[in-house]
Coordinates of N, CA and C in Angstrom, one line a residue:
X1 N 0.9 -1.5 -0.4 CA 0.3 0.3 0.3 C 1.0 0.7 -0.3
X2 N 0.5 2.6 0.2 CA 0.5 3.9 -0.8 C 1.3 4.0 1.2
X3 N 2.5 4.7 1.7 CA 3.1 5.3 3.0 C 1.7 6.3 3.5
X4 N 1.7 6.4 4.9 CA 0.7 6.6 5.8 C 1.1 8.0 6.1
X5 N 1.2 8.5 6.4 CA 1.6 10.7 6.8 C 0.6 10.4 7.6
X6 N 1.2 11.2 8.7 CA 0.6 11.3 10.1 C 1.3 12.1 10.6
X7 N 0.9 13.2 11.9 CA 1.1 14.1 12.7 C 0.9 13.7 13.9
X8 N 1.6 13.1 14.6 CA 1.3 13.0 16.4 C 1.2 14.0 17.1
X9 N 0.8 13.5 18.6 CA 0.4 14.3 20.1 C 1.4 13.4 20.4
X10 N 1.8 12.6 21.0 CA 2.9 11.8 21.2 C 4.1 11.4 20.9
X11 N 4.6 11.6 21.2 CA 6.3 10.6 21.3 C 6.9 10.5 22.1
X12 N 7.6 8.8 21.9 CA 8.0 8.5 23.3 C 9.5 7.4 23.0
X13 N 10.7 7.2 23.2 CA 11.5 6.1 23.1 C 12.6 5.4 24.4
X14 N 11.9 4.4 24.1 CA 13.3 3.9 25.1 C 13.7 3.3 24.9
X15 N 15.1 3.0 25.4 CA 16.1 1.9 24.8 C 16.2 1.4 26.2
X16 N 16.7 -0.1 26.2 CA 17.0 -1.3 27.1 C 18.2 -2.1 27.1
X17 N 18.8 -2.0 27.9 CA 20.0 -3.4 27.6 C 19.4 -3.9 27.9
X18 N 20.3 -5.4 27.9 CA 20.7 -6.8 28.0 C 19.8 -7.3 28.8
X19 N 19.6 -6.6 30.4 CA 19.5 -7.5 30.7 C 17.5 -6.7 31.1
X20 N 17.2 -5.8 30.8 CA 16.0 -4.9 30.3 C 15.8 -4.2 31.4
X21 N 17.2 -3.1 31.9 CA 17.4 -2.1 32.4 C 17.0 -0.9 31.0
X22 N 16.6 0.1 31.9 CA 16.3 1.1 31.0 C 17.3 2.1 31.2
X23 N 17.7 2.0 29.9 CA 18.9 3.3 29.9 C 19.4 4.4 29.2
X24 N 17.8 4.9 28.5 CA 17.1 5.9 28.6 C 16.1 6.0 27.7
X25 N 15.4 7.4 27.8 CA 14.0 7.7 27.5 C 13.6 8.8 27.0
X26 N 12.9 9.3 26.1 CA 13.0 10.6 25.5 C 11.4 10.6 25.0
X27 N 11.2 12.3 25.1 CA 9.6 12.6 24.2 C 9.9 13.0 24.0
X28 N 10.9 13.4 23.4 CA 11.4 14.8 21.7 C 11.6 14.2 20.9
X29 N 11.1 13.7 20.2 CA 11.5 13.4 18.9 C 12.4 13.8 18.1
X30 N 13.8 14.7 18.0 CA 14.9 14.9 17.6 C 15.9 15.1 18.9
X31 N 15.1 14.3 20.0 CA 16.3 14.6 21.1 C 16.9 12.6 21.3
X32 N 17.9 12.6 20.8 CA 18.6 10.6 21.1 C 19.3 10.3 21.2
X33 N 19.7 8.8 21.5 CA 20.6 8.1 22.2 C 22.2 8.7 21.7
X34 N 22.9 8.8 22.7 CA 24.5 9.0 22.4 C 25.1 7.6 22.7
X35 N 24.4 6.4 23.0 CA 24.8 5.6 22.8 C 25.2 5.6 24.7
X36 N 25.5 6.6 25.8 CA 25.7 6.7 26.3 C 24.3 6.4 27.7
X37 N 24.4 5.9 28.9 CA 23.6 5.4 29.6 C 23.2 7.3 30.4
X38 N 21.5 7.4 30.1 CA 21.3 8.3 30.1 C 21.8 9.2 29.6
X39 N 22.6 9.2 28.7 CA 23.7 10.2 27.0 C 24.3 10.8 28.2
X40 N 24.7 10.4 29.5 CA 26.1 11.1 30.2 C 27.3 10.2 29.4
X41 N 27.8 11.3 30.6 CA 29.4 10.8 29.7 C 30.1 9.4 30.4
X42 N 29.0 8.1 30.3 CA 29.5 7.2 30.5 C 28.8 6.1 29.9
X43 N 29.7 5.6 29.2 CA 29.5 5.4 27.6 C 28.8 4.4 27.9
X44 N 28.1 3.1 27.5 CA 27.4 1.8 27.7 C 28.0 1.3 27.0
X45 N 27.7 -0.3 27.3 CA 29.1 -1.2 27.0 C 28.3 -1.4 25.9
X46 N 29.4 -2.1 24.7 CA 29.0 -2.5 23.7 C 27.9 -3.9 23.6
X47 N 27.1 -3.9 22.6 CA 26.3 -5.1 22.3 C 24.5 -5.2 22.3
X48 N 23.9 -5.9 22.0 CA 22.1 -5.8 21.7 C 21.1 -4.7 22.1
X49 N 20.9 -3.6 22.0 CA 19.2 -3.0 23.1 C 18.8 -2.9 22.4
X50 N 17.4 -3.5 22.9 CA 16.3 -3.1 22.6 C 15.8 -1.6 22.6
X51 N 14.6 -1.6 21.9 CA 13.8 -0.3 21.9 C 12.5 -0.2 21.9
X52 N 11.9 0.0 22.0 CA 9.9 0.8 22.0 C 10.0 2.0 21.3
X53 N 9.5 2.7 20.5 CA 8.6 3.6 20.2 C 7.3 4.1 19.9
X54 N 7.1 4.2 20.7 CA 5.8 4.4 20.9 C 5.4 6.3 20.4
X55 N 4.3 6.2 19.2 CA 3.7 7.4 18.6 C 1.9 7.6 19.0
X56 N 1.4 8.6 19.4 CA 0.0 8.8 19.7 C -0.3 9.4 18.4
X57 N -1.3 9.0 17.0 CA -1.2 10.3 16.1 C -2.3 10.8 17.1
X58 N -2.9 11.9 16.0 CA -3.6 12.7 16.0 C -5.1 12.5 16.6
X59 N -5.3 10.6 15.9 CA -6.2 9.8 16.1 C -6.5 10.0 17.1
X60 N -5.9 9.2 18.0 CA -5.5 8.7 19.0 C -5.4 7.2 19.0
X61 N -4.7 6.6 17.8 CA -4.5 5.1 17.3 C -2.8 5.7 18.2
X62 N -2.3 4.5 18.7 CA -1.2 4.3 19.1 C -0.1 3.4 18.1
X63 N 1.0 3.9 17.2 CA 1.8 3.2 16.6 C 3.1 3.2 17.7
X64 N 3.3 1.4 17.8 CA 4.5 0.8 18.6 C 5.4 0.5 17.5
X65 N 6.4 0.3 18.0 CA 7.3 0.3 17.1 C 8.7 -0.4 18.3
X66 N 9.1 -1.7 18.1 CA 9.8 -2.5 18.4 C 11.1 -3.1 18.1
X67 N 12.4 -3.1 18.5 CA 13.3 -3.6 17.7 C 14.5 -3.8 18.5
X68 N 15.8 -4.1 17.9 CA 17.0 -4.2 18.3 C 17.9 -3.1 17.5
X69 N 19.3 -2.8 18.0 CA 20.5 -1.6 18.1 C 21.6 -2.8 18.4
X70 N 22.7 -2.5 17.8 CA 23.6 -2.8 18.1 C 24.7 -1.6 18.0
X71 N 25.0 -1.3 19.3 CA 26.0 -0.6 19.8 C 27.6 -1.2 19.2
X72 N 28.2 -0.3 18.8 CA 29.5 -1.4 18.5 C 30.2 0.2 18.4
X73 N 31.3 0.4 19.3 CA 31.8 1.5 19.1 C 33.3 1.2 18.3

């Protein structure tokens, strides 16, 4: 099908480490994770991290993306 264009009311991104600990969260779609725990000066270890991204569109529908990313410095 055709791509869907939507405008959102709410955005949330969460990044979890291998043990399920939350290492980053933002409600700002323009503020990304820099690979450090809570974007501090402390680097997160290399490995696989899970993410959950939830978008609430203007019609009230929740769009949820989940997956994994690999951090390799």
